[in-house]
Amino acid sequence: MAQESSSELSKYAARIFAQAVATDHMRGHALVSADYGIKVINLLFPMDLLQVTQQREMQLASARHFLAHKK
């Protein structure tokens, strides 16, 4: 999907999806997916450190919540 994308935004969105799906196979893919999420924020909000920071903080909060409630 990423290779057939018509824009940088859709390319990285496709990569987020692919990496997220692969987390069942290997947990390290979740980190790659999160980093592609930051890339998308950078594309949507160029030079906006606040947006990037908020996205990363949300990712970290989600990870903490998951780990705290992991069964």
XYZ file of N, CA, C and O in Angstrom:
284
model
N 0.812 -1.191 0.000
C 0.000 0.000 0.000
C 0.860 1.261 0.000
O 0.540 2.214 -0.703
N 1.930 1.245 0.799
C 2.777 2.440 0.890
C 3.418 2.763 -0.450
O 3.528 3.928 -0.830
N 3.829 1.741 -1.174
C 4.500 1.964 -2.452
C 3.558 2.541 -3.499
O 3.999 3.209 -4.425
N 2.266 2.282 -3.360
C 1.291 2.765 -4.336
C 0.639 4.082 -3.908
O -0.252 4.580 -4.586
N 1.089 4.638 -2.815
C 0.486 5.866 -2.290
C 0.780 7.055 -3.199
O 1.843 7.143 -3.810
N -0.170 7.981 -3.216
C -0.026 9.155 -4.075
C 0.532 10.365 -3.325
O 0.803 11.390 -3.932
N 0.699 10.240 -2.011
C 1.234 11.358 -1.233
C 2.088 10.814 -0.092
O 1.984 9.643 0.268
N 2.911 11.681 0.473
C 3.731 11.292 1.628
C 2.832 10.899 2.801
O 3.109 9.936 3.503
N 1.756 11.646 2.994
C 0.848 11.377 4.101
C 0.238 9.981 3.989
O 0.255 9.207 4.948
N -0.274 9.639 2.832
C -0.891 8.319 2.672
C 0.154 7.209 2.737
O -0.128 6.116 3.216
N 1.372 7.494 2.302
C 2.446 6.504 2.381
C 2.730 6.143 3.837
O 2.806 4.971 4.199
N 2.873 7.153 4.676
C 3.186 6.884 6.082
C 1.976 6.344 6.838
O 2.131 5.541 7.759
N 0.781 6.748 6.455
C -0.419 6.177 7.063
C -0.489 4.677 6.765
O -0.819 3.870 7.644
N -0.162 4.293 5.546
C -0.145 2.877 5.185
C 0.926 2.129 5.980
O 0.712 0.986 6.413
N 2.048 2.738 6.201
C 3.119 2.104 6.979
C 2.714 1.940 8.439
O 3.051 0.944 9.073
N 1.999 2.932 8.982
C 1.497 2.804 10.356
C 0.612 1.569 10.452
O 0.746 0.749 11.357
N -0.315 1.453 9.513
C -1.235 0.323 9.497
C -0.479 -1.004 9.406
O -0.732 -1.933 10.168
N 0.462 -1.094 8.487
C 1.207 -2.336 8.291
C 2.002 -2.718 9.541
O 2.016 -3.885 9.947
N 2.648 -1.754 10.157
C 3.430 -2.035 11.352
C 2.522 -2.413 12.527
O 2.856 -3.286 13.320
N 1.386 -1.743 12.641
C 0.451 -2.063 13.722
C -0.079 -3.486 13.579
O -0.187 -4.211 14.570
N -0.392 -3.883 12.362
C -0.865 -5.247 12.124
C 0.219 -6.260 12.483
O -0.062 -7.333 13.028
N 1.462 -5.903 12.241
C 2.582 -6.814 12.486
C 2.939 -6.945 13.963
O 3.763 -7.794 14.320
N 2.327 -6.152 14.846
C 2.680 -6.243 16.264
C 2.333 -7.596 16.854
O 2.953 -8.017 17.827
N 1.367 -8.278 16.290
C 1.044 -9.624 16.756
C 2.217 -10.568 16.507
O 2.460 -11.493 17.272
N 2.933 -10.321 15.452
C 4.093 -11.136 15.060
C 5.327 -10.776 15.885
O 6.081 -11.636 16.298
N 5.522 -9.461 16.138
C 6.703 -9.001 16.877
C 6.401 -7.660 17.522
O 6.043 -6.697 16.837
N 6.541 -7.583 18.833
C 6.164 -6.368 19.557
C 6.950 -5.130 19.118
O 6.469 -4.012 19.238
N 8.146 -5.319 18.606
C 8.955 -4.187 18.162
C 8.299 -3.379 17.058
O 8.606 -2.203 16.882
N 7.385 -4.002 16.332
C 6.685 -3.279 15.269
C 5.814 -2.161 15.839
O 5.535 -1.183 15.146
N 5.392 -2.282 17.088
C 4.585 -1.222 17.706
C 5.392 0.070 17.807
O 4.859 1.158 17.587
N 6.672 -0.049 18.120
C 7.524 1.140 18.201
C 7.684 1.794 16.836
O 7.658 3.022 16.718
N 7.854 0.967 15.818
C 7.997 1.501 14.458
C 6.708 2.207 14.043
O 6.738 3.305 13.475
N 5.584 1.603 14.367
C 4.297 2.211 14.050
C 4.146 3.562 14.736
O 3.700 4.542 14.130
N 4.552 3.632 16.001
C 4.477 4.894 16.747
C 5.364 5.958 16.100
O 4.969 7.125 15.995
N 6.539 5.566 15.653
C 7.442 6.527 15.008
C 6.874 7.014 13.673
O 7.012 8.189 13.326
N 6.223 6.122 12.928
C 5.571 6.562 11.694
C 4.426 7.526 12.024
O 4.144 8.457 11.269
N 3.773 7.328 13.170
C 2.734 8.258 13.604
C 3.298 9.654 13.811
O 2.674 10.649 13.432
N 4.487 9.726 14.379
C 5.153 11.019 14.560
C 5.480 11.637 13.202
O 5.327 12.839 12.992
N 5.891 10.806 12.256
C 6.180 11.307 10.904
C 4.923 11.926 10.286
O 4.988 12.991 9.661
N 3.777 11.283 10.483
C 2.523 11.817 9.950
C 2.202 13.164 10.599
O 1.801 14.109 9.917
N 2.390 13.263 11.910
C 2.146 14.539 12.591
C 3.066 15.622 12.025
O 2.641 16.759 11.792
N 4.325 15.272 11.775
C 5.253 16.240 11.177
C 4.806 16.680 9.784
O 5.000 17.834 9.406
N 4.214 15.767 9.036
C 3.713 16.130 7.703
C 2.464 17.012 7.802
O 2.291 17.945 7.022
N 1.597 16.706 8.762
C 0.375 17.488 8.926
C 0.629 18.858 9.536
O -0.065 19.828 9.207
N 1.589 18.918 10.455
C 1.885 20.148 11.179
C 3.388 20.438 11.119
O 4.099 20.254 12.117
N 3.893 20.858 9.962
C 5.334 21.098 9.828
C 5.852 22.095 10.861
O 5.214 23.112 11.134
N 6.973 21.751 11.448
C 7.669 22.630 12.392
C 6.855 22.933 13.652
O 7.069 23.944 14.306
N 5.902 22.082 14.004
C 5.062 22.315 15.181
C 5.436 21.307 16.267
O 4.870 20.217 16.355
N 6.401 21.693 17.078
C 6.902 20.811 18.129
C 5.818 20.462 19.143
O 5.799 19.355 19.678
N 4.882 21.353 19.378
C 3.807 21.084 20.329
C 2.954 19.905 19.868
O 2.625 19.022 20.663
N 2.586 19.890 18.592
C 1.787 18.779 18.061
C 2.535 17.456 18.185
O 1.954 16.436 18.556
N 3.820 17.476 17.855
C 4.641 16.265 17.937
C 4.729 15.794 19.388
O 4.561 14.606 19.688
N 4.958 16.730 20.286
C 5.070 16.394 21.708
C 3.758 15.810 22.231
O 3.761 14.798 22.949
N 2.652 16.412 21.868
C 1.350 15.902 22.313
C 1.092 14.498 21.784
O 0.580 13.638 22.508
N 1.459 14.232 20.535
C 1.275 12.908 19.956
C 2.117 11.880 20.699
O 1.644 10.806 21.056
N 3.384 12.200 20.946
C 4.266 11.246 21.632
C 3.789 11.006 23.057
O 3.801 9.867 23.532
N 3.340 12.066 23.743
C 2.820 11.896 25.099
C 1.581 11.009 25.111
O 1.398 10.196 26.013
N 0.726 11.152 24.105
C -0.457 10.300 23.994
C -0.037 8.845 23.765
O -0.594 7.917 24.359
N 0.959 8.644 22.917
C 1.453 7.284 22.666
C 2.000 6.667 23.950
O 1.713 5.502 24.252
N 2.766 7.444 24.698
C 3.343 6.939 25.950
C 2.253 6.648 26.981
O 2.321 5.639 27.690
N 1.251 7.511 27.069
C 0.142 7.274 27.996
C -0.605 5.998 27.621
O -0.975 5.199 28.499
N -0.803 5.778 26.333
C -1.474 4.559 25.873
C -0.655 3.324 26.223
O -1.200 2.304 26.666
N 0.652 3.410 26.042
C 1.526 2.285 26.366
C 1.507 2.001 27.871
O 1.423 0.837 28.287
N 1.572 3.041 28.680
C 1.524 2.874 30.141
C 0.195 2.226 30.565
O 0.164 1.339 31.412
N -0.893 2.691 29.980
C -2.211 2.128 30.294
C -2.250 0.647 29.911
O -2.731 -0.184 30.690
N -1.773 0.331 28.737
C -1.769 -1.059 28.288
C -0.955 -1.933 29.247
O -1.387 -3.000 29.648
N 0.237 -1.469 29.608
C 1.098 -2.249 30.490
C 0.507 -2.395 31.892
O 0.642 -3.447 32.521
N -0.172 -1.369 32.370
C -0.781 -1.429 33.698
C -1.970 -2.387 33.749
O -2.270 -2.949 34.799
N -2.639 -2.573 32.604
C -3.825 -3.420 32.561
C -3.589 -4.722 31.809
O -4.555 -5.419 31.463
N -2.357 -5.037 31.560
C -2.004 -6.255 30.830
C -2.326 -7.469 31.685
O -2.048 -7.496 32.871
N -2.921 -8.446 31.082
C -3.304 -9.661 31.823
C -2.338 -10.777 31.563
O -1.744 -10.936 30.592
